[in-house]
Amino acid sequence: MTRSASPGLPGLELAGQRLLLAAARLPYGAMAFLANVERWGRSAAGRAAGLFAVIAGAYVVGAELAWHHFSSGLAFGYPPSGVDVAALLLIARRRWPVVIAAIVVSEVGVDLQHHLTLAVALASALANAVEPVAGALFVLWLCAGRRPDLATRVGLGWFVLGAAVLGPLVGGLVGATVSWATKGGWWPGLVLQWWAGDGIAVLVIGGTLLLWAQRRALVSSRWLELVLVVLLAAGFSVVAFRFNEPSSLLFLPILAWAALRLRDLGVVLTGAAFAAVANYMTAAGYGEFAQLGLSPAASVAVTQAYIALVVLVGWVLAQEVAGRMSAVQDRDSARLERAMAEARREAAELGAVLADAATVNSVGDQVSAAVSARLDAAHVVISVLVSDGRRFEPLAGGDAAARVAVMSAEWTVDSDAPGPRAVRDRAAVYVADLKAPDAGIGSAAALPLLTEVGALGCLAVWWAGPHEATAVEREYLRSMAETTSRALERARLREAERREHARVEALAELTRLLAGALTPEAVGEVVADRVRAAVGGADALCLGVVSQDGRRLKWITTVGYAEELCEQFSDLPMDVPAAATDAARTGRPVIILTPAEYEQRYPGPDTPAVVAHGSSWLAWPLGVGGAPVGAIGLMWRHPQQFEPGQLTVVAAVADLVAQAQVRARVYADEHALAAVLQRAIMPVAAAVIPGLEIGADYRQAGTARQVGGDWYDAMALPGKRAYLAVGDVVGHGLTAAEDMTQLRNAGRTLAIAGYQPASILEELARVTDWATSGKFATVAAAIIEPDVSLITYATAGHPPILIRRAKTGTVEIPPPAEGPALCLPSGQGCRQYTQGQTSFDVGDIMLMYTDGLIERRGEDLTEGIARVAERLQAWQPGARLGCLCDELIASLAAEPQLDDMCVLAVSRPGPDWAQGEAS
């Protein structure tokens, strides 16, 4: 077998393996026995047995020490007495029988070992059992059933009276009687010896044990000093007694040191050391007490009385020192508590001010200013964690360059700077000596900003030089951190509410604007103007739509990009790898958080220019009913984490834009058809009717040049008559153009057939009911007979015609000839229309128009009619009617123009005009 060993410790590894193997090979019975022993040790019987063993062991050791070293226990008394009474005072009374049994058994055993008779041993056991029981009962009676507090004079007095005086006196009476009966002697002297010896043992040893239990914190914190004091006291006492020097000269300074530094426990331990040395040296014939010419027993008794006096005086001195120190501490504590309360009050007052803070930045500014003024700090910075939970964003603070110079990695959670450490450990970090001379910073403090849901960030304070934060400053910073955390949380909630409200308003406004955008270009204008703010402040945006053949992505609008990037925006084939084409082709959004991710995903010659201007990108598909429409691309110059709420808004915007683009496409197709239809039916130039001058103009509504339902007609009729009409079909687009065509052609047919204006309107009402889409329509119709200078007219829900008289230059509205609009529901009888007649002399001008010329929002129609009449009256005689119609529309068109405008002017010129036209 090969022996193996660890380097430097030969055979240790093999020995450990053998020990483990041996333990593993223990028989099941042995393991069960050990387990039973462990359970028994935790039982009441086991605990009683343990107490019995401890008391018995201590008693035997003390008794043997008294027998072998101190002349039958007279010198330094009887140590078990102090152990026994301390044990009884430290444990519950129901466990006293265990202690008494240990005393009796131990005493009998020790006495029989030293060849005393069984009767004497039993009598001694009785005396030594009665003494601690009596002493403990006296103390408990004097202290009202409670353990004595030896730190107070009252507690010390009751302990000395009950345990060190009355208890040993009872034991001395019994013990002296037993000694007198067996050995003889002077009974009062025996009582005195027993009482003095046991009393000093109770005072020194019993007091030490009780104080040890009461001063555990002091023992654990200053145990080395305790050992040093005891050793010095013992050493100086030996020197004083050996060379017959006054013991007090060397002992009392040690006793004073113990009283000041180690309080009453140090005094008692010092006294115990002095007592042991004094008793031993006096019994050995050394020291001033041995030179008094007294018997050895008397010398020891005097020595014990001196020891008791010294210990008691020292004990009282320690209590006085402790009392004064406690008073000073209480005063300092009260002062400190007042200062801390003031610090908490300042933080609370600022918290009340911050309760209404609207933004996290305002919270940061106010807290930074308050802390900087209160602590005279060079910099105060409040940093909050961004959404990724790893990076910090400063809210407030002074010199950013100094901050970076102090700790370049301050704004990452994993760094070792004070702020991140405070957030990671959820505890304050104080650095009293920070080595950053270049930044003018000498110390720092950082406190985490915590809420129930986790860490918000940190409050960091920097001082110009080394600075050890006081308890008041730390309490102030702790209170300010709590105040700041609550204020930041409230401000964040308010900001989130405002953002959500702004998003809802932005979406509503975007919906309204997109509803009115009827071309891809108009949609692009709305998107460029509104979408960047709605989706969270994007710095740049591009909107592309898929071409009709589905092979290319055509850019509709780009905004916010650098000029060199805008030059690169051209139509992209759908199979070219790019964020926008990928989103449009796959129907899934493309989210890119960092430039490195962009470079890895889309490498190419244009990539460096793209990543040089941005930090995060988002491309969202546009689709309706599963069909790709296009894509919208967004770019941010600052890194984004794209929170769920932000992505939800982007998705909603994408849906709105996609639907608007589909509507624009449908409208574009419809507009093309309607435009063709309108061009086919609307006169390119004013009609030529013998004996009449005709002028007309038409303007579509809206910036998109929408095709509407306004129309006019002028046509020569048999018998040197003329038919004139102006109409308005509600709505725009192909349907309106179709209805307009139906009504215009039907009116022409009826006029040629010889119908008068009222009859024409009645028939057009039937056409509206049966041959059109049935939408609301208005018409004004007139037939002019120049030979007899007569106009016959009728209107169906239409504005009245105007006539400017050549003779007077005034504008008049002919007598009403009105009827309802052309919107008769199916199944009802025909509407009745009336017609009127008025003269139409040479030079008179008749003006017919649609409501787009006179309508203004919030204005009565009569005001618009009066405005048109005023312009008509101002026309110069002899001017071309076509030019005058153009000028009329140009001057009266509303901005924006919400409705079509149509004007038809007719004049009966004189012979001069006819000759001019002929020439």
PDB file of N, CA and C in Angstrom, residues 510-590:
ATOM      1  N   LEU A 510     -53.372  62.374 -33.415  1.00  0.00           N
ATOM      2  CA  LEU A 510     -52.851  61.709 -34.613  1.00  0.00           C
ATOM      3  C   LEU A 510     -53.974  61.038 -35.390  1.00  0.00           C
ATOM      4  N   THR A 511     -54.910  60.422 -34.674  1.00  0.00           N
ATOM      5  CA  THR A 511     -56.051  59.793 -35.340  1.00  0.00           C
ATOM      6  C   THR A 511     -56.869  60.826 -36.113  1.00  0.00           C
ATOM      7  N   ARG A 512     -57.086  61.982 -35.476  1.00  0.00           N
ATOM      8  CA  ARG A 512     -57.866  63.032 -36.144  1.00  0.00           C
ATOM      9  C   ARG A 512     -57.163  63.530 -37.395  1.00  0.00           C
ATOM     10  N   LEU A 513     -55.852  63.772 -37.274  1.00  0.00           N
ATOM     11  CA  LEU A 513     -55.124  64.309 -38.412  1.00  0.00           C
ATOM     12  C   LEU A 513     -54.994  63.296 -39.546  1.00  0.00           C
ATOM     13  N   LEU A 514     -54.751  62.035 -39.179  1.00  0.00           N
ATOM     14  CA  LEU A 514     -54.622  61.012 -40.218  1.00  0.00           C
ATOM     15  C   LEU A 514     -55.958  60.766 -40.922  1.00  0.00           C
ATOM     16  N   ALA A 515     -57.064  60.979 -40.207  1.00  0.00           N
ATOM     17  CA  ALA A 515     -58.372  60.794 -40.844  1.00  0.00           C
ATOM     18  C   ALA A 515     -58.579  61.799 -41.967  1.00  0.00           C
ATOM     19  N   GLY A 516     -57.954  62.961 -41.862  1.00  0.00           N
ATOM     20  CA  GLY A 516     -58.097  63.968 -42.899  1.00  0.00           C
ATOM     21  C   GLY A 516     -56.998  63.924 -43.941  1.00  0.00           C
ATOM     22  N   ALA A 517     -56.016  63.030 -43.778  1.00  0.00           N
ATOM     23  CA  ALA A 517     -54.928  62.919 -44.745  1.00  0.00           C
ATOM     24  C   ALA A 517     -55.340  61.922 -45.819  1.00  0.00           C
ATOM     25  N   LEU A 518     -55.568  62.414 -47.041  1.00  0.00           N
ATOM     26  CA  LEU A 518     -56.144  61.577 -48.094  1.00  0.00           C
ATOM     27  C   LEU A 518     -55.146  61.173 -49.165  1.00  0.00           C
ATOM     28  N   THR A 519     -53.884  61.551 -48.988  1.00  0.00           N
ATOM     29  CA  THR A 519     -52.855  61.126 -49.937  1.00  0.00           C
ATOM     30  C   THR A 519     -51.662  60.604 -49.145  1.00  0.00           C
ATOM     31  N   PRO A 520     -50.836  59.752 -49.732  1.00  0.00           N
ATOM     32  CA  PRO A 520     -49.625  59.289 -49.026  1.00  0.00           C
ATOM     33  C   PRO A 520     -48.746  60.443 -48.576  1.00  0.00           C
ATOM     34  N   GLU A 521     -48.671  61.496 -49.392  1.00  0.00           N
ATOM     35  CA  GLU A 521     -47.855  62.644 -48.998  1.00  0.00           C
ATOM     36  C   GLU A 521     -48.431  63.337 -47.776  1.00  0.00           C
ATOM     37  N   ALA A 522     -49.766  63.480 -47.747  1.00  0.00           N
ATOM     38  CA  ALA A 522     -50.405  64.099 -46.578  1.00  0.00           C
ATOM     39  C   ALA A 522     -50.195  63.248 -45.336  1.00  0.00           C
ATOM     40  N   VAL A 523     -50.286  61.932 -45.493  1.00  0.00           N
ATOM     41  CA  VAL A 523     -50.007  61.035 -44.362  1.00  0.00           C
ATOM     42  C   VAL A 523     -48.576  61.227 -43.890  1.00  0.00           C
ATOM     43  N   GLY A 524     -47.638  61.337 -44.843  1.00  0.00           N
ATOM     44  CA  GLY A 524     -46.246  61.554 -44.476  1.00  0.00           C
ATOM     45  C   GLY A 524     -46.034  62.841 -43.714  1.00  0.00           C
ATOM     46  N   GLU A 525     -46.729  63.906 -44.109  1.00  0.00           N
ATOM     47  CA  GLU A 525     -46.607  65.183 -43.407  1.00  0.00           C
ATOM     48  C   GLU A 525     -47.090  65.057 -41.965  1.00  0.00           C
ATOM     49  N   VAL A 526     -48.207  64.381 -41.767  1.00  0.00           N
ATOM     50  CA  VAL A 526     -48.726  64.199 -40.407  1.00  0.00           C
ATOM     51  C   VAL A 526     -47.761  63.363 -39.579  1.00  0.00           C
ATOM     52  N   VAL A 527     -47.265  62.284 -40.161  1.00  0.00           N
ATOM     53  CA  VAL A 527     -46.339  61.405 -39.445  1.00  0.00           C
ATOM     54  C   VAL A 527     -45.078  62.169 -39.057  1.00  0.00           C
ATOM     55  N   ALA A 528     -44.527  62.945 -39.993  1.00  0.00           N
ATOM     56  CA  ALA A 528     -43.307  63.695 -39.708  1.00  0.00           C
ATOM     57  C   ALA A 528     -43.522  64.726 -38.617  1.00  0.00           C
ATOM     58  N   ASP A 529     -44.727  65.267 -38.537  1.00  0.00           N
ATOM     59  CA  ASP A 529     -44.993  66.343 -37.584  1.00  0.00           C
ATOM     60  C   ASP A 529     -45.368  65.845 -36.193  1.00  0.00           C
ATOM     61  N   ARG A 530     -45.999  64.672 -36.104  1.00  0.00           N
ATOM     62  CA  ARG A 530     -46.614  64.258 -34.841  1.00  0.00           C
ATOM     63  C   ARG A 530     -46.043  62.988 -34.216  1.00  0.00           C
ATOM     64  N   VAL A 531     -45.545  62.073 -35.011  1.00  0.00           N
ATOM     65  CA  VAL A 531     -45.265  60.730 -34.490  1.00  0.00           C
ATOM     66  C   VAL A 531     -44.061  60.717 -33.573  1.00  0.00           C
ATOM     67  N   ARG A 532     -43.017  61.489 -33.856  1.00  0.00           N
ATOM     68  CA  ARG A 532     -41.797  61.397 -33.039  1.00  0.00           C
ATOM     69  C   ARG A 532     -42.074  61.714 -31.575  1.00  0.00           C
ATOM     70  N   ALA A 533     -42.858  62.730 -31.323  1.00  0.00           N
ATOM     71  CA  ALA A 533     -43.182  63.069 -29.931  1.00  0.00           C
ATOM     72  C   ALA A 533     -44.093  62.027 -29.310  1.00  0.00           C
ATOM     73  N   ALA A 534     -45.009  61.461 -30.102  1.00  0.00           N
ATOM     74  CA  ALA A 534     -45.976  60.502 -29.559  1.00  0.00           C
ATOM     75  C   ALA A 534     -45.323  59.216 -29.096  1.00  0.00           C
ATOM     76  N   VAL A 535     -44.218  58.802 -29.731  1.00  0.00           N
ATOM     77  CA  VAL A 535     -43.592  57.516 -29.403  1.00  0.00           C
ATOM     78  C   VAL A 535     -42.454  57.651 -28.413  1.00  0.00           C
ATOM     79  N   GLY A 536     -42.290  58.779 -27.779  1.00  0.00           N
ATOM     80  CA  GLY A 536     -41.274  58.891 -26.745  1.00  0.00           C
ATOM     81  C   GLY A 536     -40.090  59.740 -27.138  1.00  0.00           C
ATOM     82  N   GLY A 537     -40.302  60.763 -27.957  1.00  0.00           N
ATOM     83  CA  GLY A 537     -39.234  61.693 -28.274  1.00  0.00           C
ATOM     84  C   GLY A 537     -38.160  61.146 -29.175  1.00  0.00           C
ATOM     85  N   ALA A 538     -38.529  60.407 -30.223  1.00  0.00           N
ATOM     86  CA  ALA A 538     -37.539  59.918 -31.178  1.00  0.00           C
ATOM     87  C   ALA A 538     -36.866  61.099 -31.868  1.00  0.00           C
ATOM     88  N   ASP A 539     -35.583  60.938 -32.181  1.00  0.00           N
ATOM     89  CA  ASP A 539     -34.827  62.020 -32.814  1.00  0.00           C
ATOM     90  C   ASP A 539     -34.971  62.024 -34.327  1.00  0.00           C
ATOM     91  N   ALA A 540     -35.277  60.905 -34.930  1.00  0.00           N
ATOM     92  CA  ALA A 540     -35.414  60.840 -36.385  1.00  0.00           C
ATOM     93  C   ALA A 540     -36.471  59.808 -36.741  1.00  0.00           C
ATOM     94  N   LEU A 541     -37.058  60.000 -37.948  1.00  0.00           N
ATOM     95  CA  LEU A 541     -38.155  59.124 -38.377  1.00  0.00           C
ATOM     96  C   LEU A 541     -38.117  58.996 -39.890  1.00  0.00           C
ATOM     97  N   CYS A 542     -38.472  57.803 -40.360  1.00  0.00           N
ATOM     98  CA  CYS A 542     -38.654  57.596 -41.800  1.00  0.00           C
ATOM     99  C   CYS A 542     -39.894  56.718 -41.997  1.00  0.00           C
ATOM    100  N   LEU A 543     -40.632  57.008 -43.060  1.00  0.00           N
ATOM    101  CA  LEU A 543     -41.862  56.273 -43.359  1.00  0.00           C
ATOM    102  C   LEU A 543     -41.766  55.782 -44.796  1.00  0.00           C
ATOM    103  N   GLY A 544     -41.911  54.489 -44.957  1.00  0.00           N
ATOM    104  CA  GLY A 544     -41.867  53.891 -46.278  1.00  0.00           C
ATOM    105  C   GLY A 544     -43.079  53.023 -46.529  1.00  0.00           C
ATOM    106  N   VAL A 545     -43.525  52.964 -47.803  1.00  0.00           N
ATOM    107  CA  VAL A 545     -44.659  52.123 -48.182  1.00  0.00           C
ATOM    108  C   VAL A 545     -44.201  51.152 -49.250  1.00  0.00           C
ATOM    109  N   VAL A 546     -44.817  49.981 -49.243  1.00  0.00           N
ATOM    110  CA  VAL A 546     -44.497  48.955 -50.229  1.00  0.00           C
ATOM    111  C   VAL A 546     -45.139  49.337 -51.561  1.00  0.00           C
ATOM    112  N   SER A 547     -44.364  49.220 -52.620  1.00  0.00           N
ATOM    113  CA  SER A 547     -44.872  49.579 -53.945  1.00  0.00           C
ATOM    114  C   SER A 547     -46.000  48.641 -54.363  1.00  0.00           C
ATOM    115  N   GLN A 548     -46.721  49.035 -55.442  1.00  0.00           N
ATOM    116  CA  GLN A 548     -47.871  48.247 -55.897  1.00  0.00           C
ATOM    117  C   GLN A 548     -47.465  46.825 -56.260  1.00  0.00           C
ATOM    118  N   ASP A 549     -46.265  46.658 -56.833  1.00  0.00           N
ATOM    119  CA  ASP A 549     -45.832  45.310 -57.210  1.00  0.00           C
ATOM    120  C   ASP A 549     -45.202  44.551 -56.052  1.00  0.00           C
ATOM    121  N   GLY A 550     -45.077  45.208 -54.878  1.00  0.00           N
ATOM    122  CA  GLY A 550     -44.551  44.527 -53.700  1.00  0.00           C
ATOM    123  C   GLY A 550     -43.065  44.269 -53.736  1.00  0.00           C
ATOM    124  N   ARG A 551     -42.337  44.913 -54.638  1.00  0.00           N
ATOM    125  CA  ARG A 551     -40.923  44.613 -54.788  1.00  0.00           C
ATOM    126  C   ARG A 551     -40.007  45.673 -54.193  1.00  0.00           C
ATOM    127  N   ARG A 552     -40.561  46.827 -53.844  1.00  0.00           N
ATOM    128  CA  ARG A 552     -39.709  47.904 -53.342  1.00  0.00           C
ATOM    129  C   ARG A 552     -40.398  48.599 -52.158  1.00  0.00           C
ATOM    130  N   LEU A 553     -39.566  49.217 -51.346  1.00  0.00           N
ATOM    131  CA  LEU A 553     -40.043  50.050 -50.239  1.00  0.00           C
ATOM    132  C   LEU A 553     -39.747  51.494 -50.615  1.00  0.00           C
ATOM    133  N   LYS A 554     -40.809  52.264 -50.815  1.00  0.00           N
ATOM    134  CA  LYS A 554     -40.681  53.645 -51.271  1.00  0.00           C
ATOM    135  C   LYS A 554     -40.818  54.585 -50.073  1.00  0.00           C
ATOM    136  N   TRP A 555     -39.856  55.488 -49.915  1.00  0.00           N
ATOM    137  CA  TRP A 555     -39.860  56.419 -48.795  1.00  0.00           C
ATOM    138  C   TRP A 555     -40.850  57.543 -49.064  1.00  0.00           C
ATOM    139  N   ILE A 556     -41.737  57.752 -48.104  1.00  0.00           N
ATOM    140  CA  ILE A 556     -42.722  58.828 -48.195  1.00  0.00           C
ATOM    141  C   ILE A 556     -42.201  60.085 -47.516  1.00  0.00           C
ATOM    142  N   THR A 557     -41.563  59.897 -46.341  1.00  0.00           N
ATOM    143  CA  THR A 557     -41.039  61.051 -45.613  1.00  0.00           C
ATOM    144  C   THR A 557     -39.870  60.617 -44.763  1.00  0.00           C
ATOM    145  N   THR A 558     -38.913  61.516 -44.562  1.00  0.00           N
ATOM    146  CA  THR A 558     -37.788  61.333 -43.640  1.00  0.00           C
ATOM    147  C   THR A 558     -37.587  62.654 -42.916  1.00  0.00           C
ATOM    148  N   VAL A 559     -37.351  62.588 -41.620  1.00  0.00           N
ATOM    149  CA  VAL A 559     -37.170  63.802 -40.836  1.00  0.00           C
ATOM    150  C   VAL A 559     -36.252  63.499 -39.666  1.00  0.00           C
ATOM    151  N   GLY A 560     -35.356  64.436 -39.362  1.00  0.00           N
ATOM    152  CA  GLY A 560     -34.481  64.315 -38.203  1.00  0.00           C
ATOM    153  C   GLY A 560     -33.129  63.705 -38.492  1.00  0.00           C
ATOM    154  N   TYR A 561     -32.921  63.150 -39.666  1.00  0.00           N
ATOM    155  CA  TYR A 561     -31.650  62.519 -39.993  1.00  0.00           C
ATOM    156  C   TYR A 561     -30.637  63.563 -40.456  1.00  0.00           C
ATOM    157  N   ALA A 562     -29.347  63.240 -40.286  1.00  0.00           N
ATOM    158  CA  ALA A 562     -28.297  64.120 -40.773  1.00  0.00           C
ATOM    159  C   ALA A 562     -28.376  64.222 -42.294  1.00  0.00           C
ATOM    160  N   GLU A 563     -27.847  65.328 -42.799  1.00  0.00           N
ATOM    161  CA  GLU A 563     -27.975  65.595 -44.239  1.00  0.00           C
ATOM    162  C   GLU A 563     -27.331  64.506 -45.068  1.00  0.00           C
ATOM    163  N   GLU A 564     -26.162  64.012 -44.623  1.00  0.00           N
ATOM    164  CA  GLU A 564     -25.500  62.973 -45.414  1.00  0.00           C
ATOM    165  C   GLU A 564     -26.279  61.675 -45.410  1.00  0.00           C
ATOM    166  N   LEU A 565     -27.046  61.432 -44.344  1.00  0.00           N
ATOM    167  CA  LEU A 565     -27.879  60.233 -44.319  1.00  0.00           C
ATOM    168  C   LEU A 565     -29.105  60.411 -45.199  1.00  0.00           C
ATOM    169  N   CYS A 566     -29.672  61.613 -45.219  1.00  0.00           N
ATOM    170  CA  CYS A 566     -30.860  61.840 -46.049  1.00  0.00           C
ATOM    171  C   CYS A 566     -30.550  61.599 -47.519  1.00  0.00           C
ATOM    172  N   GLU A 567     -29.315  61.919 -47.937  1.00  0.00           N
ATOM    173  CA  GLU A 567     -28.950  61.691 -49.328  1.00  0.00           C
ATOM    174  C   GLU A 567     -28.928  60.214 -49.669  1.00  0.00           C
ATOM    175  N   GLN A 568     -28.765  59.360 -48.644  1.00  0.00           N
ATOM    176  CA  GLN A 568     -28.713  57.924 -48.887  1.00  0.00           C
ATOM    177  C   GLN A 568     -30.093  57.283 -48.911  1.00  0.00           C
ATOM    178  N   PHE A 569     -31.132  58.049 -48.541  1.00  0.00           N
ATOM    179  CA  PHE A 569     -32.473  57.482 -48.539  1.00  0.00           C
ATOM    180  C   PHE A 569     -32.991  57.388 -49.974  1.00  0.00           C
ATOM    181  N   SER A 570     -33.059  56.205 -50.482  1.00  0.00           N
ATOM    182  CA  SER A 570     -33.634  55.932 -51.799  1.00  0.00           C
ATOM    183  C   SER A 570     -34.488  54.688 -51.675  1.00  0.00           C
ATOM    184  N   ASP A 571     -35.298  54.471 -52.683  1.00  0.00           N
ATOM    185  CA  ASP A 571     -36.163  53.297 -52.629  1.00  0.00           C
ATOM    186  C   ASP A 571     -35.320  52.035 -52.472  1.00  0.00           C
ATOM    187  N   LEU A 572     -35.766  51.152 -51.576  1.00  0.00           N
ATOM    188  CA  LEU A 572     -35.021  49.930 -51.281  1.00  0.00           C
ATOM    189  C   LEU A 572     -35.744  48.725 -51.849  1.00  0.00           C
ATOM    190  N   PRO A 573     -35.033  47.850 -52.552  1.00  0.00           N
ATOM    191  CA  PRO A 573     -35.645  46.560 -52.903  1.00  0.00           C
ATOM    192  C   PRO A 573     -36.001  45.793 -51.632  1.00  0.00           C
ATOM    193  N   MET A 574     -37.108  45.093 -51.627  1.00  0.00           N
ATOM    194  CA  MET A 574     -37.576  44.412 -50.431  1.00  0.00           C
ATOM    195  C   MET A 574     -36.646  43.296 -49.979  1.00  0.00           C
ATOM    196  N   ASP A 575     -35.796  42.797 -50.890  1.00  0.00           N
ATOM    197  CA  ASP A 575     -34.890  41.714 -50.503  1.00  0.00           C
ATOM    198  C   ASP A 575     -33.550  42.221 -49.986  1.00  0.00           C
ATOM    199  N   VAL A 576     -33.360  43.552 -49.904  1.00  0.00           N
ATOM    200  CA  VAL A 576     -32.123  44.110 -49.361  1.00  0.00           C
ATOM    201  C   VAL A 576     -32.193  44.085 -47.833  1.00  0.00           C
ATOM    202  N   PRO A 577     -31.173  43.540 -47.140  1.00  0.00           N
ATOM    203  CA  PRO A 577     -31.203  43.517 -45.665  1.00  0.00           C
ATOM    204  C   PRO A 577     -31.150  44.923 -45.086  1.00  0.00           C
ATOM    205  N   ALA A 578     -32.204  45.308 -44.415  1.00  0.00           N
ATOM    206  CA  ALA A 578     -32.281  46.593 -43.715  1.00  0.00           C
ATOM    207  C   ALA A 578     -33.372  46.474 -42.665  1.00  0.00           C
ATOM    208  N   ALA A 579     -33.307  47.329 -41.664  1.00  0.00           N
ATOM    209  CA  ALA A 579     -34.284  47.236 -40.583  1.00  0.00           C
ATOM    210  C   ALA A 579     -35.701  47.447 -41.106  1.00  0.00           C
ATOM    211  N   ALA A 580     -35.901  48.468 -41.955  1.00  0.00           N
ATOM    212  CA  ALA A 580     -37.239  48.774 -42.453  1.00  0.00           C
ATOM    213  C   ALA A 580     -37.754  47.673 -43.371  1.00  0.00           C
ATOM    214  N   THR A 581     -36.907  47.189 -44.301  1.00  0.00           N
ATOM    215  CA  THR A 581     -37.359  46.131 -45.213  1.00  0.00           C
ATOM    216  C   THR A 581     -37.614  44.833 -44.461  1.00  0.00           C
ATOM    217  N   ASP A 582     -36.787  44.527 -43.463  1.00  0.00           N
ATOM    218  CA  ASP A 582     -37.030  43.314 -42.663  1.00  0.00           C
ATOM    219  C   ASP A 582     -38.366  43.398 -41.953  1.00  0.00           C
ATOM    220  N   ALA A 583     -38.683  44.571 -41.363  1.00  0.00           N
ATOM    221  CA  ALA A 583     -39.954  44.728 -40.660  1.00  0.00           C
ATOM    222  C   ALA A 583     -41.125  44.612 -41.629  1.00  0.00           C
ATOM    223  N   ALA A 584     -41.022  45.274 -42.796  1.00  0.00           N
ATOM    224  CA  ALA A 584     -42.119  45.229 -43.762  1.00  0.00           C
ATOM    225  C   ALA A 584     -42.293  43.828 -44.345  1.00  0.00           C
ATOM    226  N   ARG A 585     -41.190  43.124 -44.587  1.00  0.00           N
ATOM    227  CA  ARG A 585     -41.268  41.809 -45.217  1.00  0.00           C
ATOM    228  C   ARG A 585     -41.765  40.725 -44.252  1.00  0.00           C
ATOM    229  N   THR A 586     -41.279  40.751 -43.005  1.00  0.00           N
ATOM    230  CA  THR A 586     -41.615  39.696 -42.045  1.00  0.00           C
ATOM    231  C   THR A 586     -42.853  40.015 -41.222  1.00  0.00           C
ATOM    232  N   GLY A 587     -43.230  41.314 -41.137  1.00  0.00           N
ATOM    233  CA  GLY A 587     -44.360  41.672 -40.288  1.00  0.00           C
ATOM    234  C   GLY A 587     -44.012  41.684 -38.815  1.00  0.00           C
ATOM    235  N   ARG A 588     -42.724  41.636 -38.500  1.00  0.00           N
ATOM    236  CA  ARG A 588     -42.296  41.651 -37.099  1.00  0.00           C
ATOM    237  C   ARG A 588     -41.406  42.871 -36.856  1.00  0.00           C
ATOM    238  N   PRO A 589     -41.531  43.504 -35.697  1.00  0.00           N
ATOM    239  CA  PRO A 589     -40.699  44.690 -35.422  1.00  0.00           C
ATOM    240  C   PRO A 589     -39.234  44.319 -35.282  1.00  0.00           C
ATOM    241  N   VAL A 590     -38.382  45.246 -35.645  1.00  0.00           N
ATOM    242  CA  VAL A 590     -36.932  45.096 -35.499  1.00  0.00           C
ATOM    243  C   VAL A 590     -36.485  46.078 -34.420  1.00  0.00           C
TER     244      VAL A 590
END
